[in-house]
mmCIF file with all atom_site columns, C-alpha atoms in Angstrom:
data_model
loop_
_atom_site.group_PDB
_atom_site.id
_atom_site.type_symbol
_atom_site.label_atom_id
_atom_site.label_alt_id
_atom_site.label_comp_id
_atom_site.label_asym_id
_atom_site.label_entity_id
_atom_site.label_seq_id
_atom_site.pdbx_PDB_ins_code
_atom_site.Cartn_x
_atom_site.Cartn_y
_atom_site.Cartn_z
_atom_site.occupancy
_atom_site.B_iso_or_equiv
_atom_site.pdbx_formal_charge
_atom_site.auth_seq_id
_atom_site.auth_comp_id
_atom_site.auth_asym_id
_atom_site.auth_atom_id
_atom_site.pdbx_PDB_model_num
ATOM 1   C CA . ASP A 1 1   ? 9.335   12.450  2.535   1.00 92.00 ? 1   ASP A CA 1
ATOM 2   C CA . ILE A 1 2   ? 6.713   12.583  5.264   1.00 97.00 ? 2   ILE A CA 1
ATOM 3   C CA . GLN A 1 3   ? 7.450   10.109  8.070   1.00 98.00 ? 3   GLN A CA 1
ATOM 4   C CA . MET A 1 4   ? 4.591   8.180   9.674   1.00 98.00 ? 4   MET A CA 1
ATOM 5   C CA . THR A 1 5   ? 5.330   6.882   13.178  1.00 98.00 ? 5   THR A CA 1
ATOM 6   C CA . GLN A 1 6   ? 3.024   4.316   14.748  1.00 98.00 ? 6   GLN A CA 1
ATOM 7   C CA . SER A 1 7   ? 2.683   3.316   18.379  1.00 98.00 ? 7   SER A CA 1
ATOM 8   C CA . PRO A 1 8   ? 2.837   0.882   19.926  1.00 97.00 ? 8   PRO A CA 1
ATOM 9   C CA . SER A 1 9   ? 4.899   -1.468  17.746  1.00 98.00 ? 9   SER A CA 1
ATOM 10  C CA . THR A 1 10  ? 3.219   -4.472  19.365  1.00 98.00 ? 10  THR A CA 1
ATOM 11  C CA . LEU A 1 11  ? -0.021  -4.640  21.278  1.00 97.00 ? 11  LEU A CA 1
ATOM 12  C CA . SER A 1 12  ? -1.206  -7.648  23.286  1.00 97.00 ? 12  SER A CA 1
ATOM 13  C CA . ALA A 1 13  ? -4.950  -7.870  23.710  1.00 96.00 ? 13  ALA A CA 1
ATOM 14  C CA . SER A 1 14  ? -7.775  -10.308 24.348  1.00 96.00 ? 14  SER A CA 1
ATOM 15  C CA . MET A 1 15  ? -10.886 -11.109 22.403  1.00 96.00 ? 15  MET A CA 1
ATOM 16  C CA . GLY A 1 16  ? -13.508 -8.430  22.993  1.00 96.00 ? 16  GLY A CA 1
ATOM 17  C CA . ASP A 1 17  ? -10.983 -5.756  24.022  1.00 97.00 ? 17  ASP A CA 1
ATOM 18  C CA . ARG A 1 18  ? -11.158 -2.213  22.705  1.00 97.00 ? 18  ARG A CA 1
ATOM 19  C CA . VAL A 1 19  ? -7.892  -1.455  20.922  1.00 97.00 ? 19  VAL A CA 1
ATOM 20  C CA . THR A 1 20  ? -6.423  1.870   19.804  1.00 98.00 ? 20  THR A CA 1
ATOM 21  C CA . ILE A 1 21  ? -3.415  2.356   17.529  1.00 98.00 ? 21  ILE A CA 1
ATOM 22  C CA . THR A 1 22  ? -1.903  5.772   16.983  1.00 98.00 ? 22  THR A CA 1
ATOM 23  C CA . CYS A 1 23  ? -0.053  7.252   14.030  1.00 98.00 ? 23  CYS A CA 1
ATOM 24  C CA . ARG A 1 24  ? 1.820   10.558  13.977  1.00 98.00 ? 24  ARG A CA 1
ATOM 25  C CA . ALA A 1 25  ? 2.854   12.325  10.781  1.00 98.00 ? 25  ALA A CA 1
ATOM 26  C CA . SER A 1 26  ? 6.060   14.370  10.609  1.00 98.00 ? 26  SER A CA 1
ATOM 27  C CA . GLN A 1 27  ? 4.083   17.240  9.062   1.00 98.00 ? 27  GLN A CA 1
ATOM 28  C CA . ASN A 1 28  ? 0.474   18.247  8.483   1.00 98.00 ? 28  ASN A CA 1
ATOM 29  C CA . VAL A 1 29  ? -1.301  15.752  6.228   1.00 98.00 ? 29  VAL A CA 1
ATOM 30  C CA . VAL A 1 30  ? -4.786  17.247  6.857   1.00 96.00 ? 30  VAL A CA 1
ATOM 31  C CA . ASP A 1 31  ? -6.928  14.079  6.746   1.00 97.00 ? 31  ASP A CA 1
ATOM 32  C CA . TRP A 1 32  ? -5.213  12.252  3.889   1.00 98.00 ? 32  TRP A CA 1
ATOM 33  C CA . VAL A 1 33  ? -4.574  9.118   5.892   1.00 98.00 ? 33  VAL A CA 1
ATOM 34  C CA . ALA A 1 34  ? -5.498  5.495   5.260   1.00 98.00 ? 34  ALA A CA 1
ATOM 35  C CA . TRP A 1 35  ? -5.286  2.407   7.458   1.00 98.00 ? 35  TRP A CA 1
ATOM 36  C CA . TYR A 1 36  ? -4.598  -1.153  6.305   1.00 98.00 ? 36  TYR A CA 1
ATOM 37  C CA . GLN A 1 37  ? -4.728  -4.604  7.889   1.00 98.00 ? 37  GLN A CA 1
ATOM 38  C CA . GLN A 1 38  ? -2.270  -7.301  6.848   1.00 98.00 ? 38  GLN A CA 1
ATOM 39  C CA . ARG A 1 39  ? -2.560  -10.944 7.805   1.00 97.00 ? 39  ARG A CA 1
ATOM 40  C CA . PRO A 1 40  ? 0.435   -13.312 7.426   1.00 94.00 ? 40  PRO A CA 1
ATOM 41  C CA . GLY A 1 41  ? 1.215   -14.153 3.813   1.00 94.00 ? 41  GLY A CA 1
ATOM 42  C CA . LYS A 1 42  ? -1.495  -11.851 2.468   1.00 97.00 ? 42  LYS A CA 1
ATOM 43  C CA . ALA A 1 43  ? -1.588  -8.468  0.804   1.00 98.00 ? 43  ALA A CA 1
ATOM 44  C CA . PRO A 1 44  ? -2.615  -5.447  2.878   1.00 98.00 ? 44  PRO A CA 1
ATOM 45  C CA . LYS A 1 45  ? -6.344  -4.728  2.986   1.00 98.00 ? 45  LYS A CA 1
ATOM 46  C CA . LEU A 1 46  ? -7.763  -1.196  3.046   1.00 98.00 ? 46  LEU A CA 1
ATOM 47  C CA . LEU A 1 47  ? -9.841  -0.489  6.159   1.00 98.00 ? 47  LEU A CA 1
ATOM 48  C CA . ILE A 1 48  ? -10.127 3.300   6.440   1.00 98.00 ? 48  ILE A CA 1
ATOM 49  C CA . TYR A 1 49  ? -9.434  6.183   4.053   1.00 98.00 ? 49  TYR A CA 1
ATOM 50  C CA . LYS A 1 50  ? -9.521  9.966   4.474   1.00 98.00 ? 50  LYS A CA 1
ATOM 51  C CA . ALA A 1 51  ? -8.840  9.402   8.174   1.00 98.00 ? 51  ALA A CA 1
ATOM 52  C CA . SER A 1 52  ? -12.348 8.277   9.115   1.00 98.00 ? 52  SER A CA 1
ATOM 53  C CA . SER A 1 53  ? -14.170 6.853   6.085   1.00 98.00 ? 53  SER A CA 1
ATOM 54  C CA . LEU A 1 54  ? -14.879 3.143   6.363   1.00 98.00 ? 54  LEU A CA 1
ATOM 55  C CA . GLN A 1 55  ? -14.037 1.162   3.236   1.00 98.00 ? 55  GLN A CA 1
ATOM 56  C CA . SER A 1 56  ? -16.949 -0.785  1.767   1.00 97.00 ? 56  SER A CA 1
ATOM 57  C CA . GLY A 1 57  ? -17.294 -4.251  3.301   1.00 97.00 ? 57  GLY A CA 1
ATOM 58  C CA . VAL A 1 58  ? -15.183 -3.507  6.377   1.00 98.00 ? 58  VAL A CA 1
ATOM 59  C CA . PRO A 1 59  ? -16.906 -4.258  9.713   1.00 98.00 ? 59  PRO A CA 1
ATOM 60  C CA . SER A 1 60  ? -18.168 -1.257  11.666  1.00 98.00 ? 60  SER A CA 1
ATOM 61  C CA . ARG A 1 61  ? -16.062 -2.198  14.711  1.00 98.00 ? 61  ARG A CA 1
ATOM 62  C CA . PHE A 1 62  ? -13.197 -0.470  12.866  1.00 98.00 ? 62  PHE A CA 1
ATOM 63  C CA . SER A 1 63  ? -13.084 3.309   13.053  1.00 98.00 ? 63  SER A CA 1
ATOM 64  C CA . GLY A 1 64  ? -10.565 6.031   12.363  1.00 98.00 ? 64  GLY A CA 1
ATOM 65  C CA . SER A 1 65  ? -10.147 9.579   13.598  1.00 98.00 ? 65  SER A CA 1
ATOM 66  C CA . GLY A 1 66  ? -7.739  12.480  13.609  1.00 98.00 ? 66  GLY A CA 1
ATOM 67  C CA . SER A 1 67  ? -6.499  15.363  11.527  1.00 98.00 ? 67  SER A CA 1
ATOM 68  C CA . GLY A 1 68  ? -3.322  17.330  11.009  1.00 98.00 ? 68  GLY A CA 1
ATOM 69  C CA . THR A 1 69  ? -0.542  15.145  12.410  1.00 98.00 ? 69  THR A CA 1
ATOM 70  C CA . ASP A 1 70  ? -2.253  12.780  14.878  1.00 98.00 ? 70  ASP A CA 1
ATOM 71  C CA . PHE A 1 71  ? -4.471  9.875   13.891  1.00 98.00 ? 71  PHE A CA 1
ATOM 72  C CA . THR A 1 72  ? -5.981  6.819   15.544  1.00 98.00 ? 72  THR A CA 1
ATOM 73  C CA . LEU A 1 73  ? -7.407  3.484   14.462  1.00 98.00 ? 73  LEU A CA 1
ATOM 74  C CA . THR A 1 74  ? -9.821  1.900   16.940  1.00 98.00 ? 74  THR A CA 1
ATOM 75  C CA . ILE A 1 75  ? -11.200 -1.616  17.008  1.00 98.00 ? 75  ILE A CA 1
ATOM 76  C CA . SER A 1 76  ? -14.193 -1.546  19.325  1.00 97.00 ? 76  SER A CA 1
ATOM 77  C CA . SER A 1 77  ? -14.316 -5.255  20.189  1.00 97.00 ? 77  SER A CA 1
ATOM 78  C CA . LEU A 1 78  ? -11.424 -7.437  19.036  1.00 97.00 ? 78  LEU A CA 1
ATOM 79  C CA . GLN A 1 79  ? -12.416 -10.511 16.999  1.00 96.00 ? 79  GLN A CA 1
ATOM 80  C CA . PRO A 1 80  ? -10.288 -13.561 16.024  1.00 94.00 ? 80  PRO A CA 1
ATOM 81  C CA . ASP A 1 81  ? -9.729  -12.231 12.473  1.00 95.00 ? 81  ASP A CA 1
ATOM 82  C CA . ASP A 1 82  ? -8.349  -8.958  13.848  1.00 97.00 ? 82  ASP A CA 1
ATOM 83  C CA . PHE A 1 83  ? -5.041  -10.368 15.094  1.00 94.00 ? 83  PHE A CA 1
ATOM 84  C CA . ALA A 1 84  ? -2.813  -8.956  12.377  1.00 97.00 ? 84  ALA A CA 1
ATOM 85  C CA . ILE A 1 85  ? -0.458  -6.084  11.551  1.00 98.00 ? 85  ILE A CA 1
ATOM 86  C CA . TYR A 1 86  ? -1.915  -2.627  10.962  1.00 98.00 ? 86  TYR A CA 1
ATOM 87  C CA . TYR A 1 87  ? -0.326  0.153   8.908   1.00 98.00 ? 87  TYR A CA 1
ATOM 88  C CA . CYS A 1 88  ? -1.173  3.814   8.497   1.00 98.00 ? 88  CYS A CA 1
ATOM 89  C CA . GLN A 1 89  ? -0.348  5.640   5.259   1.00 98.00 ? 89  GLN A CA 1
ATOM 90  C CA . GLN A 1 90  ? -0.326  9.266   4.212   1.00 98.00 ? 90  GLN A CA 1
ATOM 91  C CA . TYR A 1 91  ? -1.218  10.355  0.692   1.00 97.00 ? 91  TYR A CA 1
ATOM 92  C CA . ILE A 1 92  ? -1.132  14.148  0.743   1.00 97.00 ? 92  ILE A CA 1
ATOM 93  C CA . THR A 1 93  ? 2.077   14.136  -1.319  1.00 94.00 ? 93  THR A CA 1
ATOM 94  C CA . PHE A 1 94  ? 2.871   12.584  -4.702  1.00 94.00 ? 94  PHE A CA 1
ATOM 95  C CA . SER A 1 95  ? 4.926   10.013  -2.784  1.00 96.00 ? 95  SER A CA 1
ATOM 96  C CA . PRO A 1 96  ? 2.747   8.090   -0.295  1.00 97.00 ? 96  PRO A CA 1
ATOM 97  C CA . THR A 1 97  ? 4.452   6.687   2.786   1.00 98.00 ? 97  THR A CA 1
ATOM 98  C CA . PHE A 1 98  ? 3.508   4.025   5.320   1.00 98.00 ? 98  PHE A CA 1
ATOM 99  C CA . GLY A 1 99  ? 4.074   3.669   9.032   1.00 98.00 ? 99  GLY A CA 1
ATOM 100 C CA . GLN A 1 100 ? 6.256   0.863   10.324  1.00 97.00 ? 100 GLN A CA 1
ATOM 101 C CA . GLY A 1 101 ? 3.284   -1.173  11.532  1.00 98.00 ? 101 GLY A CA 1
ATOM 102 C CA . THR A 1 102 ? 1.568   -2.250  14.751  1.00 98.00 ? 102 THR A CA 1
ATOM 103 C CA . LYS A 1 103 ? 1.227   -5.950  15.446  1.00 98.00 ? 103 LYS A CA 1
ATOM 104 C CA . VAL A 1 104 ? -1.899  -6.892  17.384  1.00 98.00 ? 104 VAL A CA 1
ATOM 105 C CA . GLU A 1 105 ? -1.290  -10.200 19.095  1.00 96.00 ? 105 GLU A CA 1
ATOM 106 C CA . ILE A 1 106 ? -3.235  -12.439 21.427  1.00 90.00 ? 106 ILE A CA 1
ATOM 107 C CA . LYS A 1 107 ? -2.583  -11.841 25.122  1.00 90.00 ? 107 LYS A CA 1
ATOM 108 C CA . GLU B 2 1   ? -14.837 -8.708  -8.830  1.00 96.00 ? 1   GLU B CA 1
ATOM 109 C CA . VAL B 2 2   ? -11.595 -6.747  -9.045  1.00 97.00 ? 2   VAL B CA 1
ATOM 110 C CA . GLN B 2 3   ? -8.606  -8.971  -9.777  1.00 98.00 ? 3   GLN B CA 1
ATOM 111 C CA . LEU B 2 4   ? -4.945  -8.048  -10.121 1.00 98.00 ? 4   LEU B CA 1
ATOM 112 C CA . LEU B 2 5   ? -2.465  -10.734 -11.142 1.00 98.00 ? 5   LEU B CA 1
ATOM 113 C CA . GLU B 2 6   ? 1.263   -10.020 -11.052 1.00 98.00 ? 6   GLU B CA 1
ATOM 114 C CA . SER B 2 7   ? 3.893   -11.982 -12.951 1.00 98.00 ? 7   SER B CA 1
ATOM 115 C CA . GLY B 2 8   ? 7.541   -11.734 -13.943 1.00 98.00 ? 8   GLY B CA 1
ATOM 116 C CA . GLY B 2 9   ? 9.290   -12.044 -10.601 1.00 97.00 ? 9   GLY B CA 1
ATOM 117 C CA . GLY B 2 10  ? 12.317  -14.192 -9.916  1.00 98.00 ? 10  GLY B CA 1
ATOM 118 C CA . LEU B 2 11  ? 15.991  -14.271 -8.999  1.00 98.00 ? 11  LEU B CA 1
ATOM 119 C CA . VAL B 2 12  ? 18.330  -11.755 -10.621 1.00 98.00 ? 12  VAL B CA 1
ATOM 120 C CA . LYS B 2 13  ? 21.930  -10.681 -9.976  1.00 98.00 ? 13  LYS B CA 1
ATOM 121 C CA . PRO B 2 14  ? 22.786  -7.188  -8.764  1.00 98.00 ? 14  PRO B CA 1
ATOM 122 C CA . GLY B 2 15  ? 22.906  -4.816  -11.717 1.00 98.00 ? 15  GLY B CA 1
ATOM 123 C CA . GLY B 2 16  ? 20.452  -6.957  -13.667 1.00 98.00 ? 16  GLY B CA 1
ATOM 124 C CA . SER B 2 17  ? 16.973  -6.205  -15.013 1.00 98.00 ? 17  SER B CA 1
ATOM 125 C CA . LEU B 2 18  ? 13.493  -7.617  -14.622 1.00 98.00 ? 18  LEU B CA 1
ATOM 126 C CA . ARG B 2 19  ? 10.074  -6.679  -16.005 1.00 98.00 ? 19  ARG B CA 1
ATOM 127 C CA . LEU B 2 20  ? 6.962   -7.156  -13.915 1.00 98.00 ? 20  LEU B CA 1
ATOM 128 C CA . SER B 2 21  ? 3.439   -7.290  -15.332 1.00 98.00 ? 21  SER B CA 1
ATOM 129 C CA . CYS B 2 22  ? 0.038   -6.911  -13.696 1.00 98.00 ? 22  CYS B CA 1
ATOM 130 C CA . ALA B 2 23  ? -3.081  -8.118  -15.501 1.00 98.00 ? 23  ALA B CA 1
ATOM 131 C CA . ALA B 2 24  ? -6.235  -6.409  -14.247 1.00 98.00 ? 24  ALA B CA 1
ATOM 132 C CA . SER B 2 25  ? -9.899  -7.315  -14.549 1.00 98.00 ? 25  SER B CA 1
ATOM 133 C CA . GLY B 2 26  ? -13.242 -6.544  -12.958 1.00 97.00 ? 26  GLY B CA 1
ATOM 134 C CA . PHE B 2 27  ? -13.088 -2.739  -13.260 1.00 97.00 ? 27  PHE B CA 1
ATOM 135 C CA . THR B 2 28  ? -12.546 -0.017  -15.871 1.00 96.00 ? 28  THR B CA 1
ATOM 136 C CA . PHE B 2 29  ? -8.761  -0.108  -15.856 1.00 95.00 ? 29  PHE B CA 1
ATOM 137 C CA . LYS B 2 30  ? -8.212  3.088   -17.842 1.00 94.00 ? 30  LYS B CA 1
ATOM 138 C CA . ASN B 2 31  ? -10.076 5.200   -15.253 1.00 94.00 ? 31  ASN B CA 1
ATOM 139 C CA . PHE B 2 32  ? -7.764  4.645   -12.281 1.00 96.00 ? 32  PHE B CA 1
ATOM 140 C CA . VAL B 2 33  ? -4.245  5.284   -11.076 1.00 96.00 ? 33  VAL B CA 1
ATOM 141 C CA . ILE B 2 34  ? -2.421  1.971   -10.704 1.00 97.00 ? 34  ILE B CA 1
ATOM 142 C CA . ASN B 2 35  ? 0.598   1.524   -8.439  1.00 98.00 ? 35  ASN B CA 1
ATOM 143 C CA . TRP B 2 36  ? 3.413   -0.789  -7.490  1.00 98.00 ? 36  TRP B CA 1
ATOM 144 C CA . VAL B 2 37  ? 3.980   -1.255  -3.770  1.00 98.00 ? 37  VAL B CA 1
ATOM 145 C CA . ARG B 2 38  ? 6.732   -3.490  -2.411  1.00 98.00 ? 38  ARG B CA 1
ATOM 146 C CA . GLN B 2 39  ? 7.388   -5.141  0.896   1.00 98.00 ? 39  GLN B CA 1
ATOM 147 C CA . ALA B 2 40  ? 10.806  -6.387  1.937   1.00 97.00 ? 40  ALA B CA 1
ATOM 148 C CA . PRO B 2 41  ? 10.904  -9.446  4.203   1.00 94.00 ? 41  PRO B CA 1
ATOM 149 C CA . GLY B 2 42  ? 9.744   -8.493  7.709   1.00 92.00 ? 42  GLY B CA 1
ATOM 150 C CA . LYS B 2 43  ? 9.221   -4.839  6.782   1.00 95.00 ? 43  LYS B CA 1
ATOM 151 C CA . GLY B 2 44  ? 6.267   -2.569  6.149   1.00 96.00 ? 44  GLY B CA 1
ATOM 152 C CA . PRO B 2 45  ? 4.967   -1.711  2.675   1.00 98.00 ? 45  PRO B CA 1
ATOM 153 C CA . GLU B 2 46  ? 6.834   0.835   0.563   1.00 98.00 ? 46  GLU B CA 1
ATOM 154 C CA . TRP B 2 47  ? 5.126   2.627   -2.315  1.00 98.00 ? 47  TRP B CA 1
ATOM 155 C CA . VAL B 2 48  ? 7.347   2.344   -5.397  1.00 98.00 ? 48  VAL B CA 1
ATOM 156 C CA . SER B 2 49  ? 5.592   3.943   -8.352  1.00 98.00 ? 49  SER B CA 1
ATOM 157 C CA . GLY B 2 50  ? 2.232   4.992   -9.756  1.00 97.00 ? 50  GLY B CA 1
ATOM 158 C CA . ILE B 2 51  ? 0.797   5.975   -13.130 1.00 96.00 ? 51  ILE B CA 1
ATOM 159 C CA . SER B 2 52  ? -2.223  8.185   -13.622 1.00 94.00 ? 52  SER B CA 1
ATOM 160 C CA . SER B 2 53  ? -5.244  7.446   -15.758 1.00 89.00 ? 53  SER B CA 1
ATOM 161 C CA . SER B 2 54  ? -5.665  10.846  -17.363 1.00 74.00 ? 54  SER B CA 1
ATOM 162 C CA . ASP B 2 55  ? -2.364  11.616  -19.055 1.00 78.00 ? 55  ASP B CA 1
ATOM 163 C CA . ALA B 2 56  ? -0.270  8.649   -17.913 1.00 80.00 ? 56  ALA B CA 1
ATOM 164 C CA . SER B 2 57  ? 1.774   10.892  -15.630 1.00 94.00 ? 57  SER B CA 1
ATOM 165 C CA . THR B 2 58  ? 4.268   8.796   -13.708 1.00 96.00 ? 58  THR B CA 1
ATOM 166 C CA . TYR B 2 59  ? 5.381   9.021   -10.093 1.00 96.00 ? 59  TYR B CA 1
ATOM 167 C CA . TYR B 2 60  ? 8.340   7.332   -8.399  1.00 98.00 ? 60  TYR B CA 1
ATOM 168 C CA . ALA B 2 61  ? 9.799   6.893   -4.948  1.00 98.00 ? 61  ALA B CA 1
ATOM 169 C CA . ASP B 2 62  ? 13.251  8.460   -4.613  1.00 97.00 ? 62  ASP B CA 1
ATOM 170 C CA . SER B 2 63  ? 14.702  4.994   -3.946  1.00 97.00 ? 63  SER B CA 1
ATOM 171 C CA . VAL B 2 64  ? 13.884  3.803   -7.489  1.00 98.00 ? 64  VAL B CA 1
ATOM 172 C CA . LYS B 2 65  ? 13.852  7.023   -9.519  1.00 98.00 ? 65  LYS B CA 1
ATOM 173 C CA . GLY B 2 66  ? 16.040  6.698   -12.613 1.00 98.00 ? 66  GLY B CA 1
ATOM 174 C CA . ARG B 2 67  ? 16.184  2.889   -12.356 1.00 98.00 ? 67  ARG B CA 1
ATOM 175 C CA . PHE B 2 68  ? 12.530  1.789   -12.595 1.00 98.00 ? 68  PHE B CA 1
ATOM 176 C CA . THR B 2 69  ? 9.995   2.681   -15.308 1.00 98.00 ? 69  THR B CA 1
ATOM 177 C CA . ILE B 2 70  ? 6.255   2.241   -14.918 1.00 97.00 ? 70  ILE B CA 1
ATOM 178 C CA . SER B 2 71  ? 3.927   2.002   -17.917 1.00 96.00 ? 71  SER B CA 1
ATOM 179 C CA . ARG B 2 72  ? 0.437   0.851   -18.770 1.00 95.00 ? 72  ARG B CA 1
ATOM 180 C CA . ASP B 2 73  ? -1.391  -0.624  -21.762 1.00 95.00 ? 73  ASP B CA 1
ATOM 181 C CA . ASP B 2 74  ? -5.038  0.324   -21.349 1.00 94.00 ? 74  ASP B CA 1
ATOM 182 C CA . SER B 2 75  ? -6.024  -1.750  -24.424 1.00 95.00 ? 75  SER B CA 1
ATOM 183 C CA . LYS B 2 76  ? -4.826  -4.857  -22.587 1.00 96.00 ? 76  LYS B CA 1
ATOM 184 C CA . ASN B 2 77  ? -5.670  -3.793  -19.014 1.00 97.00 ? 77  ASN B CA 1
ATOM 185 C CA . THR B 2 78  ? -2.061  -4.381  -18.061 1.00 97.00 ? 78  THR B CA 1
ATOM 186 C CA . LEU B 2 79  ? 0.465   -2.528  -15.914 1.00 97.00 ? 79  LEU B CA 1
ATOM 187 C CA . PHE B 2 80  ? 4.223   -2.933  -16.210 1.00 98.00 ? 80  PHE B CA 1
ATOM 188 C CA . LEU B 2 81  ? 7.304   -2.169  -14.142 1.00 98.00 ? 81  LEU B CA 1
ATOM 189 C CA . GLN B 2 82  ? 10.678  -2.255  -15.873 1.00 98.00 ? 82  GLN B CA 1
ATOM 190 C CA . MET B 2 83  ? 13.357  -2.605  -13.199 1.00 98.00 ? 83  MET B CA 1
ATOM 191 C CA . ASP B 2 84  ? 16.957  -1.896  -14.211 1.00 98.00 ? 84  ASP B CA 1
ATOM 192 C CA . SER B 2 85  ? 20.208  -1.620  -12.242 1.00 98.00 ? 85  SER B CA 1
ATOM 193 C CA . LEU B 2 86  ? 18.689  -3.807  -9.541  1.00 98.00 ? 86  LEU B CA 1
ATOM 194 C CA . ARG B 2 87  ? 20.211  -3.744  -6.071  1.00 98.00 ? 87  ARG B CA 1
ATOM 195 C CA . VAL B 2 88  ? 20.146  -6.213  -3.202  1.00 98.00 ? 88  VAL B CA 1
ATOM 196 C CA . GLU B 2 89  ? 17.882  -3.790  -1.327  1.00 98.00 ? 89  GLU B CA 1
ATOM 197 C CA . ASP B 2 90  ? 15.246  -4.110  -4.066  1.00 98.00 ? 90  ASP B CA 1
ATOM 198 C CA . THR B 2 91  ? 14.527  -7.635  -2.842  1.00 98.00 ? 91  THR B CA 1
ATOM 199 C CA . ALA B 2 92  ? 10.849  -7.713  -1.880  1.00 98.00 ? 92  ALA B CA 1
ATOM 200 C CA . VAL B 2 93  ? 7.379   -8.913  -2.722  1.00 98.00 ? 93  VAL B CA 1
ATOM 201 C CA . TYR B 2 94  ? 6.015   -6.508  -5.329  1.00 98.00 ? 94  TYR B CA 1
ATOM 202 C CA . TYR B 2 95  ? 2.287   -5.823  -5.292  1.00 98.00 ? 95  TYR B CA 1
ATOM 203 C CA . CYS B 2 96  ? 0.148   -4.260  -7.975  1.00 98.00 ? 96  CYS B CA 1
ATOM 204 C CA . ALA B 2 97  ? -2.343  -1.960  -6.214  1.00 98.00 ? 97  ALA B CA 1
ATOM 205 C CA . LYS B 2 98  ? -5.367  -0.227  -7.680  1.00 98.00 ? 98  LYS B CA 1
ATOM 206 C CA . ASP B 2 99  ? -5.857  3.334   -6.513  1.00 96.00 ? 99  ASP B CA 1
ATOM 207 C CA . ASP B 2 100 ? -9.167  4.830   -5.520  1.00 92.00 ? 100 ASP B CA 1
ATOM 208 C CA . GLY B 2 101 ? -8.475  7.907   -7.659  1.00 89.00 ? 101 GLY B CA 1
ATOM 209 C CA . TRP B 2 102 ? -7.549  8.881   -11.199 1.00 88.00 ? 102 TRP B CA 1
ATOM 210 C CA . PHE B 2 103 ? -5.072  11.726  -10.773 1.00 90.00 ? 103 PHE B CA 1
ATOM 211 C CA . LYS B 2 104 ? -2.205  10.824  -8.424  1.00 92.00 ? 104 LYS B CA 1
ATOM 212 C CA . PRO B 2 105 ? -1.247  8.006   -6.041  1.00 94.00 ? 105 PRO B CA 1
ATOM 213 C CA . SER B 2 106 ? -3.525  8.064   -3.013  1.00 95.00 ? 106 SER B CA 1
ATOM 214 C CA . HIS B 2 107 ? -4.908  5.050   -1.163  1.00 97.00 ? 107 HIS B CA 1
ATOM 215 C CA . PHE B 2 108 ? -5.064  1.516   -2.463  1.00 98.00 ? 108 PHE B CA 1
ATOM 216 C CA . ASP B 2 109 ? -8.405  -0.279  -2.424  1.00 97.00 ? 109 ASP B CA 1
ATOM 217 C CA . HIS B 2 110 ? -7.435  -3.502  -4.175  1.00 98.00 ? 110 HIS B CA 1
ATOM 218 C CA . TRP B 2 111 ? -4.146  -5.408  -4.210  1.00 98.00 ? 111 TRP B CA 1
ATOM 219 C CA . GLY B 2 112 ? -2.781  -8.366  -6.143  1.00 98.00 ? 112 GLY B CA 1
ATOM 220 C CA . GLN B 2 113 ? -1.314  -11.411 -4.452  1.00 98.00 ? 113 GLN B CA 1
ATOM 221 C CA . GLY B 2 114 ? 2.236   -10.172 -5.013  1.00 98.00 ? 114 GLY B CA 1
ATOM 222 C CA . VAL B 2 115 ? 5.304   -11.482 -6.827  1.00 98.00 ? 115 VAL B CA 1
ATOM 223 C CA . LEU B 2 116 ? 8.714   -12.093 -5.257  1.00 98.00 ? 116 LEU B CA 1
ATOM 224 C CA . VAL B 2 117 ? 11.794  -10.376 -6.638  1.00 98.00 ? 117 VAL B CA 1
ATOM 225 C CA . THR B 2 118 ? 15.110  -11.553 -5.227  1.00 98.00 ? 118 THR B CA 1
ATOM 226 C CA . VAL B 2 119 ? 18.314  -9.693  -6.063  1.00 98.00 ? 119 VAL B CA 1
ATOM 227 C CA . SER B 2 120 ? 21.330  -11.749 -5.067  1.00 98.00 ? 120 SER B CA 1
ATOM 228 C CA . SER B 2 121 ? 24.664  -12.848 -6.447  1.00 97.00 ? 121 SER B CA 1
#
């Protein structure tokens, strides 16, 4: 299985901050990467697919980039709803795998 | 509006069986891959299984292969997961997740609210 490693595990930030989360794949996944947001007690929500495509209805302050093995999720200006856990996921194989998550908390 | 509603969870002893269902609405069910994704307490999501729309090809994570069986009834817009030989490590919230594609598991654009499966003696 392809391993997805996120960093940092926890990120403390303030409202309005620019935040970047990174995800590294254990092998080349081209651009077959998605990003999800999960709030407590809720199901994950798709934010980004194919590394940089914004899912319909997701605010434009979210953006994704990268290719090959290194990917990033950026939130341009942190809002109250953005304090949550974020997961990357690869889907180049027949067996998708997720990263371990990055918790964005209030500083 | 896309809706996915899971049912069938509960408490079961190790070695036991359970059958989960997912009732879908708000989209053309037969045209999409549908998946089960689980999340153990305090852990990240883990993809479990998916079933294609075209020829009902099935896909499984190594951790459940040979124990779980995914199926779909397109006439009833319903997805199933038969879970046999359950282990303590199968304890998790199980989500039904609609795929964005039709061929193989990819990314998941809509999720249900989840159903808890607890495997314990």
